[in-house]
mmCIF file of C-alpha atoms in Angstrom:
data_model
loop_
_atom_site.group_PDB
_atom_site.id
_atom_site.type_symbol
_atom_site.label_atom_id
_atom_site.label_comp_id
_atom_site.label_asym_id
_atom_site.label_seq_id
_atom_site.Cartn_x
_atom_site.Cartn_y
_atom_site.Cartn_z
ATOM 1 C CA UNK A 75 14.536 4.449 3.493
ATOM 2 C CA UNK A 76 11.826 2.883 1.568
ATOM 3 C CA UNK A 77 8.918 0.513 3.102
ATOM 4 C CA UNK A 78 7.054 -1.812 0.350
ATOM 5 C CA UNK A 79 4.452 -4.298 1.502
ATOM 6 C CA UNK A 80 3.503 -6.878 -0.900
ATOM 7 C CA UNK A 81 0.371 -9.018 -1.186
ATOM 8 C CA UNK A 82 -1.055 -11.213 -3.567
ATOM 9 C CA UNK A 83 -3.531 -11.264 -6.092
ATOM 10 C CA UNK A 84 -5.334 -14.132 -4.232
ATOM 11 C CA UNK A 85 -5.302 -11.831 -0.890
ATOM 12 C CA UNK A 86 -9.231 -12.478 -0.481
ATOM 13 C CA UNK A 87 -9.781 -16.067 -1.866
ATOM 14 C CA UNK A 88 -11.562 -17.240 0.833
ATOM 15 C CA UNK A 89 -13.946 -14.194 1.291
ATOM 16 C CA UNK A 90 -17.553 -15.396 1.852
ATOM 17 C CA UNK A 91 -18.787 -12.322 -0.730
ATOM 18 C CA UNK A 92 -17.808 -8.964 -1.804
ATOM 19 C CA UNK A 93 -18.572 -7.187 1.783
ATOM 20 C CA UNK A 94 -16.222 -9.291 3.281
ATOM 21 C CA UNK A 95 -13.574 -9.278 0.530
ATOM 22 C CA UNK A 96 -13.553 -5.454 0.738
ATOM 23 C CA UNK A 97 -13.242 -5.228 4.573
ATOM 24 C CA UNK A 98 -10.399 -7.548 3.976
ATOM 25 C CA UNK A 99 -8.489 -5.118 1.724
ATOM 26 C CA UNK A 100 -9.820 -2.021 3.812
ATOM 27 C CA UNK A 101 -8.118 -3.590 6.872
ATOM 28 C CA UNK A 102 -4.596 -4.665 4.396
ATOM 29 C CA UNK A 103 -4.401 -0.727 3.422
ATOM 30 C CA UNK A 104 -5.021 0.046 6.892
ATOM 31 C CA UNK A 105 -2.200 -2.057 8.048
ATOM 32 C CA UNK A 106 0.375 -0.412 5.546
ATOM 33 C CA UNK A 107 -0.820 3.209 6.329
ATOM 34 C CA UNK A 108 -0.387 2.758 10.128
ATOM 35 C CA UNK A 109 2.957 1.376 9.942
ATOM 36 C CA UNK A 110 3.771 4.592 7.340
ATOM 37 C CA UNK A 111 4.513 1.903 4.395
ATOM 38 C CA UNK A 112 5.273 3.749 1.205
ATOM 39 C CA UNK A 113 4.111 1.717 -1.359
ATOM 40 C CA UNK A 114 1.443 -1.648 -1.285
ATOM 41 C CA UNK A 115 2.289 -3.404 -4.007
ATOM 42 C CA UNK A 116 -0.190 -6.310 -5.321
ATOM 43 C CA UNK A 117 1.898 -9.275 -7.417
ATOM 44 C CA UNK A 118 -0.082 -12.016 -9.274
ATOM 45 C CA UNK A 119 -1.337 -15.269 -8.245
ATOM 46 C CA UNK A 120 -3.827 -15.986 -10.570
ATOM 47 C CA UNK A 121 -4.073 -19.809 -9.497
ATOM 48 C CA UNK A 122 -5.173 -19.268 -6.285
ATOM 49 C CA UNK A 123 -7.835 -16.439 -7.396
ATOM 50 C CA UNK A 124 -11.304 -17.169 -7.144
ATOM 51 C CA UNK A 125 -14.412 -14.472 -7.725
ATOM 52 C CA UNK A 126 -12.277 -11.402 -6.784
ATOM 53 C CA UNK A 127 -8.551 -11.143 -8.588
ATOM 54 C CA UNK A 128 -6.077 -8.712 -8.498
ATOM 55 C CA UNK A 129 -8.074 -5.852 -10.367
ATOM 56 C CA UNK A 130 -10.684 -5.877 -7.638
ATOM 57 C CA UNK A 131 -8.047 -5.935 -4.952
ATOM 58 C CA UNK A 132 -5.767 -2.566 -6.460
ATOM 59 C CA UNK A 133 -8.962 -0.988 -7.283
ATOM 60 C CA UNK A 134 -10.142 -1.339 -3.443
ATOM 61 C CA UNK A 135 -6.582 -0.431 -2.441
ATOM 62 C CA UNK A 136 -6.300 2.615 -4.598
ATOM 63 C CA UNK A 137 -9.581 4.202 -3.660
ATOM 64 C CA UNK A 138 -8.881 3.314 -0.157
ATOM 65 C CA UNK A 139 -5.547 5.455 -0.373
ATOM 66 C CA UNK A 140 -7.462 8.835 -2.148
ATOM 67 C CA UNK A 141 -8.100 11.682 0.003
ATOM 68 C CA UNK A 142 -12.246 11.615 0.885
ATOM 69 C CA UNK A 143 -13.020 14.826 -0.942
ATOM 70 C CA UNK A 144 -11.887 13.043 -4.226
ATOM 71 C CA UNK A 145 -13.082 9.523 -3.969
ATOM 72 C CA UNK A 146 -16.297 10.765 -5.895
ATOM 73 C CA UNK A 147 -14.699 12.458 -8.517
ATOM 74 C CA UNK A 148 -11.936 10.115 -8.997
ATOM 75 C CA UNK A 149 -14.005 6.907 -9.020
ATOM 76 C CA UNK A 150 -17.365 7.106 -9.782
ATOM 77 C CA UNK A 151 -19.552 4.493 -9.830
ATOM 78 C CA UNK A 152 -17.846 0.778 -10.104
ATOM 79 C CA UNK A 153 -18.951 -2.549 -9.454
ATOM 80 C CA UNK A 154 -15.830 -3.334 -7.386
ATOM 81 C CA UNK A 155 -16.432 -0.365 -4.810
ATOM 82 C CA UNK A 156 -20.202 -1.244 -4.363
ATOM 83 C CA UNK A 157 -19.299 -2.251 -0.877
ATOM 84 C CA UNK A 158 -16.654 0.841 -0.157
ATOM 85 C CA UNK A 159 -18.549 2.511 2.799
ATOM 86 C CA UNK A 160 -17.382 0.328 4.905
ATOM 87 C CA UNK A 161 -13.895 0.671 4.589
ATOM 88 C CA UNK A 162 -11.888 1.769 7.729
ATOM 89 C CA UNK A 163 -10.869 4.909 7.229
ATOM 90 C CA UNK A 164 -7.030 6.063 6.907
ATOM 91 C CA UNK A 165 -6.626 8.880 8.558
ATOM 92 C CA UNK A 166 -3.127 9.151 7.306
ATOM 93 C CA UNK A 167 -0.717 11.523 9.559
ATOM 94 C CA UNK A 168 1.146 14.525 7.503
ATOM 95 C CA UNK A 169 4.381 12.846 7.142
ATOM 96 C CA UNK A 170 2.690 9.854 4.896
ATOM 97 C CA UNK A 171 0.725 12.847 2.511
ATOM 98 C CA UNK A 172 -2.647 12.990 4.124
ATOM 99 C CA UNK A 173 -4.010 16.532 3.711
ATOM 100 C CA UNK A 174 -3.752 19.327 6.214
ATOM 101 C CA UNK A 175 -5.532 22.242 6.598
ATOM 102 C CA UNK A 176 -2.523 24.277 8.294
ATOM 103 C CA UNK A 177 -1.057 27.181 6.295
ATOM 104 C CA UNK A 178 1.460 25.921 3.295
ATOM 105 C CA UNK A 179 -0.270 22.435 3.043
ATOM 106 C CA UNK A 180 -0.461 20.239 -0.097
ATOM 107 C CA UNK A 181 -3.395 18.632 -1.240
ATOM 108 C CA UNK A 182 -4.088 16.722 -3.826
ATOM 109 C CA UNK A 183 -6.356 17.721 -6.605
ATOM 110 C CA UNK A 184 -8.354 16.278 -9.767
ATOM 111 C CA UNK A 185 -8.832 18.953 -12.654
ATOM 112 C CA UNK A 186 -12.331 19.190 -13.825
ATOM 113 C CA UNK A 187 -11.885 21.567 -16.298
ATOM 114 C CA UNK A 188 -9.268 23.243 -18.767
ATOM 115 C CA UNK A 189 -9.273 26.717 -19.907
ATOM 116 C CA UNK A 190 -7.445 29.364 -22.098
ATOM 117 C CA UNK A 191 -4.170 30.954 -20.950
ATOM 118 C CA UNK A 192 -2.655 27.553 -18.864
ATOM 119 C CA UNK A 193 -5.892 28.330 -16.350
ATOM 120 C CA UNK A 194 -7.576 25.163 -14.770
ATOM 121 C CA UNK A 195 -10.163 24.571 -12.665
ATOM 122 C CA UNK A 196 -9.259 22.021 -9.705
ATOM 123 C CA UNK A 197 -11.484 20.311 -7.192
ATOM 124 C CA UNK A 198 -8.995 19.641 -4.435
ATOM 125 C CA UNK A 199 -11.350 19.401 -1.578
ATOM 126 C CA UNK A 200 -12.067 23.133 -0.232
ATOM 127 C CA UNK A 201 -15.677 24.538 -0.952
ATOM 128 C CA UNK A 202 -15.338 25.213 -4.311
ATOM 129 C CA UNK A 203 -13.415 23.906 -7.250
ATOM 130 C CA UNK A 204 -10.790 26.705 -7.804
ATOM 131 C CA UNK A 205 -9.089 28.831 -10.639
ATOM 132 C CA UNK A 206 -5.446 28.115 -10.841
ATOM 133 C CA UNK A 207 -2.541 28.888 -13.784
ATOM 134 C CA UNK A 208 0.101 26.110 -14.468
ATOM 135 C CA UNK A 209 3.482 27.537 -13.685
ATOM 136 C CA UNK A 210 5.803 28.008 -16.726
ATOM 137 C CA UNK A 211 7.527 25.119 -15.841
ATOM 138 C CA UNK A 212 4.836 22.696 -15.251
ATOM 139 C CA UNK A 213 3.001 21.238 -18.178
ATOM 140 C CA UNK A 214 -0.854 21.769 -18.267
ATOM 141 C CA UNK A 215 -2.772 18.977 -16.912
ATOM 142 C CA UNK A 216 -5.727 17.464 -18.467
ATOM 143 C CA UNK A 217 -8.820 16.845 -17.264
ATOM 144 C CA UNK A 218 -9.411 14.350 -15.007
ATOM 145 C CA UNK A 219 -5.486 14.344 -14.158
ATOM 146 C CA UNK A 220 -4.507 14.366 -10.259
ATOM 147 C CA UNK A 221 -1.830 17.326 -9.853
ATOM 148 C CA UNK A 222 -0.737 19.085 -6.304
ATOM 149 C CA UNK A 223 -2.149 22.251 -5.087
ATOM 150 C CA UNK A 224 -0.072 24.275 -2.177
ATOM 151 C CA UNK A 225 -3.036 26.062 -0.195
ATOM 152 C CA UNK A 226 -1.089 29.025 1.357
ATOM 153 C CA UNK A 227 -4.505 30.570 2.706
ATOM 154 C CA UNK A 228 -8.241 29.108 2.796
ATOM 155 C CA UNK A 229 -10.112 32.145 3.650
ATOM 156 C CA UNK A 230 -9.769 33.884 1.394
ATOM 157 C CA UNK A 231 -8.219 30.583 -0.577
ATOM 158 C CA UNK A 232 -4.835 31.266 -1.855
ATOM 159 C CA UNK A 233 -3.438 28.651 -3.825
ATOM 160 C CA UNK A 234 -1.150 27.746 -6.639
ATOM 161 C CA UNK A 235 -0.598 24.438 -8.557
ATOM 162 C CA UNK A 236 3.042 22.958 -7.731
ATOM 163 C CA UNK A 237 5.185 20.222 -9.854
ATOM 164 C CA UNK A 238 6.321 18.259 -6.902
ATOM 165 C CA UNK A 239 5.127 14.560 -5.559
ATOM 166 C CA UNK A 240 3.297 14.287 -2.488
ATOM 167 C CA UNK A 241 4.079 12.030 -0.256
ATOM 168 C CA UNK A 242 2.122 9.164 0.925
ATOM 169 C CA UNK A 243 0.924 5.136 0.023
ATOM 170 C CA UNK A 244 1.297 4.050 -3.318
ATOM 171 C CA UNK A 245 -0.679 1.186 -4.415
ATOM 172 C CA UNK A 246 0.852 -1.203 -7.727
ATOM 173 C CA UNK A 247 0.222 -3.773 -9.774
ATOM 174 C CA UNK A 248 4.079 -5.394 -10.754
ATOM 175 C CA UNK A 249 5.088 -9.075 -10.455
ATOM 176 C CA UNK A 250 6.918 -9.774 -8.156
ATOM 177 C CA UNK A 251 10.620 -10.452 -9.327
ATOM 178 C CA UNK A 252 10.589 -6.690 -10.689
ATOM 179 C CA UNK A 253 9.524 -5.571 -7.232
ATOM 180 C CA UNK A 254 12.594 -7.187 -5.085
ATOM 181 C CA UNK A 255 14.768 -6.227 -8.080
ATOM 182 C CA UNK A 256 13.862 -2.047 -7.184
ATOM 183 C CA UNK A 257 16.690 -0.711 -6.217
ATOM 184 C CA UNK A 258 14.913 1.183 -3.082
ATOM 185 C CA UNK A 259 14.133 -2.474 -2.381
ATOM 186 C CA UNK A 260 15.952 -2.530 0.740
ATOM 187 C CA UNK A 261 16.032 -6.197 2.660
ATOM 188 C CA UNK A 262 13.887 -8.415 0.612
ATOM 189 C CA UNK A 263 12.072 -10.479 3.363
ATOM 190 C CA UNK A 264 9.493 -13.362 3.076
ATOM 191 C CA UNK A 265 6.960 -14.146 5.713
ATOM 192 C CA UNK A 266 6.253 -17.824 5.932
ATOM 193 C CA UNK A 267 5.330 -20.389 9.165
ATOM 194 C CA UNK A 268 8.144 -22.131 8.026
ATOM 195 C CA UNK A 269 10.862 -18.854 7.551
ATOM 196 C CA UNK A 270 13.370 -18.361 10.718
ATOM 197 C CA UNK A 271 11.704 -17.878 13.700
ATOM 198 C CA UNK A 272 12.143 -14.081 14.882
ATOM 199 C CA UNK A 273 13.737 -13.753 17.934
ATOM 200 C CA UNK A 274 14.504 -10.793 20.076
ATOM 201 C CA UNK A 275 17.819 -11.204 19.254
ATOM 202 C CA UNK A 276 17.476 -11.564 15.404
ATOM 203 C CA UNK A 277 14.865 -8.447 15.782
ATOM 204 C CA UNK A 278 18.115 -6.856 17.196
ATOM 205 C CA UNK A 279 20.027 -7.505 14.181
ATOM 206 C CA UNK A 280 17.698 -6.533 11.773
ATOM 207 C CA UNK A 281 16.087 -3.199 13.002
ATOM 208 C CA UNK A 282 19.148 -1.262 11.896
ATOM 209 C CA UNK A 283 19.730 -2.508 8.345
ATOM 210 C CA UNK A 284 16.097 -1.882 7.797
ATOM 211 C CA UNK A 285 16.389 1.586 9.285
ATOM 212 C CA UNK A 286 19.305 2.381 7.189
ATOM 213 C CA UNK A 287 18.298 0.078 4.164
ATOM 214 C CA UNK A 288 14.631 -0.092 3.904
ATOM 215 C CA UNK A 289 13.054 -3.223 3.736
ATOM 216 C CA UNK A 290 10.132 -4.748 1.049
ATOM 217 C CA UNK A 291 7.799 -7.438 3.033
ATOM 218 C CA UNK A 292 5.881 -9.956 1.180
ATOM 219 C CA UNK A 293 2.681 -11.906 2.573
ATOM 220 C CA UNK A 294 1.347 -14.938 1.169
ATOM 221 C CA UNK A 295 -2.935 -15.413 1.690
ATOM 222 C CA UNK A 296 -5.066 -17.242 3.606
ATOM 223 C CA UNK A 297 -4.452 -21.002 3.395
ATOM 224 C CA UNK A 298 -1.999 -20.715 0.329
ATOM 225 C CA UNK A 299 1.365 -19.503 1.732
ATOM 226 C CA UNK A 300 4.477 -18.252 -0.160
ATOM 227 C CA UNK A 301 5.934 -21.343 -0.495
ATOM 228 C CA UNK A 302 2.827 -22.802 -2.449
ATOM 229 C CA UNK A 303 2.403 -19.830 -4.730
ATOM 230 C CA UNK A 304 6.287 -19.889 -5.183
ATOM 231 C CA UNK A 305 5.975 -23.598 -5.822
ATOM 232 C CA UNK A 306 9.127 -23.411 -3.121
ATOM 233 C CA UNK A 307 9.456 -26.950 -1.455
ATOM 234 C CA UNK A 308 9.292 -25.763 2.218
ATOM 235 C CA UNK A 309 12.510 -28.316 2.722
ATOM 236 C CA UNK A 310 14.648 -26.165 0.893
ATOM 237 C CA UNK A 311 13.813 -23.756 4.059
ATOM 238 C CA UNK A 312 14.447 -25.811 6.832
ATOM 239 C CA UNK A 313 17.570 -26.557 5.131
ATOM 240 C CA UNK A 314 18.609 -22.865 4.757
ATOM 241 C CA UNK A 315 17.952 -22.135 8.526
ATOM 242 C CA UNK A 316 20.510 -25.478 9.213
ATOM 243 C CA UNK A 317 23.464 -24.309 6.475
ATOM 244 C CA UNK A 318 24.115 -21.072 6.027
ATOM 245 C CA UNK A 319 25.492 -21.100 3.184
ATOM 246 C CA UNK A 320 22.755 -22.391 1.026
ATOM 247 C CA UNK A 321 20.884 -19.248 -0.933
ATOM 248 C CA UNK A 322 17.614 -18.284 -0.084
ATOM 249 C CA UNK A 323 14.914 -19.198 -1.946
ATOM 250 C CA UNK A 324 12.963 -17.262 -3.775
ATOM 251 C CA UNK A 325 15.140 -14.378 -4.340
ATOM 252 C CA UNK A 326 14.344 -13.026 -0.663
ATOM 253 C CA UNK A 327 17.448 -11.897 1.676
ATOM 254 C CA UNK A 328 15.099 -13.564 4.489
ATOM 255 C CA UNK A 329 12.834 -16.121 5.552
ATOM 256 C CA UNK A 330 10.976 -14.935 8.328
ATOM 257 C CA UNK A 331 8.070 -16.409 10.937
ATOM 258 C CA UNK A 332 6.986 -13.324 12.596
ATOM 259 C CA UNK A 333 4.282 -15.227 14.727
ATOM 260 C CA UNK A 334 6.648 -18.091 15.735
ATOM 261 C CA UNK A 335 3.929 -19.192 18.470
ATOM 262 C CA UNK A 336 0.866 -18.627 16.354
ATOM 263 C CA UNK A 337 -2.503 -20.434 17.974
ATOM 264 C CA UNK A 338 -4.486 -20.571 14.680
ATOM 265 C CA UNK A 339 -3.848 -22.654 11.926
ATOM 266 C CA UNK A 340 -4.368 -19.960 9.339
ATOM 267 C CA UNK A 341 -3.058 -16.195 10.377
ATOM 268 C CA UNK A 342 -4.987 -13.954 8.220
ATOM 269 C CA UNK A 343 -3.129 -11.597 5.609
ATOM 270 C CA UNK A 344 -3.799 -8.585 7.027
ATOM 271 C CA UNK A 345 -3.326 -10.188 10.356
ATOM 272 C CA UNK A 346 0.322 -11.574 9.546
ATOM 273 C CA UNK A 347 0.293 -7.484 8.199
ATOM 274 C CA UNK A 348 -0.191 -6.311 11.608
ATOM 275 C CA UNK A 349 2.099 -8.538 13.230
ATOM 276 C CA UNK A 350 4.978 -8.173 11.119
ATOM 277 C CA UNK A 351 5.060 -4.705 10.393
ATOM 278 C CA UNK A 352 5.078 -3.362 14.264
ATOM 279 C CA UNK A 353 8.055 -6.012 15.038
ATOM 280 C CA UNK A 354 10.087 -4.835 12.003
ATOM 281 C CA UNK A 355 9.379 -0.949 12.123
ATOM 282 C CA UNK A 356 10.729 -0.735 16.253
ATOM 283 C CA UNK A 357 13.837 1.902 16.540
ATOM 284 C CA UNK A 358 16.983 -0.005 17.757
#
């Protein structure tokens, strides 16, 4: 069961300047990693960009998703990120990859250098970068390359490179047709003011195909909603909620107003995030 959250390229359009725009995504990565999302996908909408696009947004989103110890060597100093200290942080529990310090735990690594005889040097957040050989099986990383350490001991540090994927948030850059086409995809659901309102009843109905199915979530951005950057006439909507019959626009298996009673005009992305996401992740 796969979770995918998608967001636009537009997400912070109407940020006032950069601070803002990167709480904004700090608060959108937030959202995902609370509700154990496993990967935040950013589609384009170039027409509703202004000063930050889609590269700003993914960069903010990736280096809000590394571990701490590696945001330094990973990232170093970019014009996107000048703002990054105020990112909330993660915090991610074990079962979405964060990085324990119990016996047996994987971590994530960058190499920082490359030696003779498969031996490596990786900094994967414990004192020191350490000495580790590639397995026979494992091709040897370059520098600079992320790979997986198992710690089995930190004092004295025991560890040993492993050829497996951790788990945890991935953050993308993919339109968005090739998204809902994955086939991990799940229930393809669109959140729009103007979807079917969700009911307790229709939350009944739905919490156990996403549970057995997985689901991918889209969000539209402040003041431009999927149906504008769809260029969906919101008619063809309100018809689908009166026949049943007629196919969903957009590609989407579902329509959905998560905040049927909403008291603002304009319900924030990571807001809608929030709301949606804790609705739509409840056991049956």
């Amino acid at each position: 069961m796969t979770i995918s959250v998608l967001v636009p390229s537009s997400l912070v359009r109407e940020a006032e300047d950069k601070r803002e725009a990167t709480r904004k995504v700090g608060y959108v990565a937030r959202a995902a990693t609370v509700f154990r999302a496993d990967r935040l996908v950013v589609f384009p909408d170039e027409d509703g960009e202004t000063r930050w696009g889609g590269g700003f947004v993914s960069t903010v989103l990736e280096y809000a998703t590394t571990p701490p110890y590696l945001r330094k060597e990973a990232w170093g100093h970019r014009s996107e990120l000048e703002y990054a200290g105020i990112l909330p942080p993660l915090r991610a529990s074990p079962q979405t990859g964060s990085e324990s310090d119990g016996s047996g735990s994987l971590r994530q690594g960058i190499v920082t250098e490359v030696g003779p005889d498969r031996r490596v040097r990786v900094n994967c957040g414990l004192q020191h970068p350490i000495s580790l050989v590639a397995p026979p099986d494992m091709a040897v990383p370059d520098e600079g390359e992320r790979v997986i350490v198992r710690v089995s001991s930190r004092r004295p540090v025991r560890a040993r490179l492993v050829d497996e994927p951790i788990g945890g948030l991935v953050v993308e850059r993919t339109d968005l047709q090739t998204a809902l086409d994955r086939p991990d995809a799940g229930l393809r659901i669109a959140t729009s003011r103007h979807g079917e309102e969700l009911t307790v009843g229709r939350l009944a109905n739905l919490t156990g195909q996403i549970q057995r199915d997985g689901m991918t979530v889209v969000f539209g951005s402040p003041g431009r909603g999927l149906p504008e950057i769809l260029g969906i006439d919101v008619a063809e909507l309100a018809a689908r909620h009166e026949d049943a019959t007629e196919p969903n626009a957009g590609g989407f298996d579902l329509w959905l107003n998560s905040i049927p009673h909403q008291g603002s005009k304009v319900v924030r992305t990571e807001e809608a995030l929030f709301a949606t996401l804790a609705c739509l992740t409840l056991n049956e």
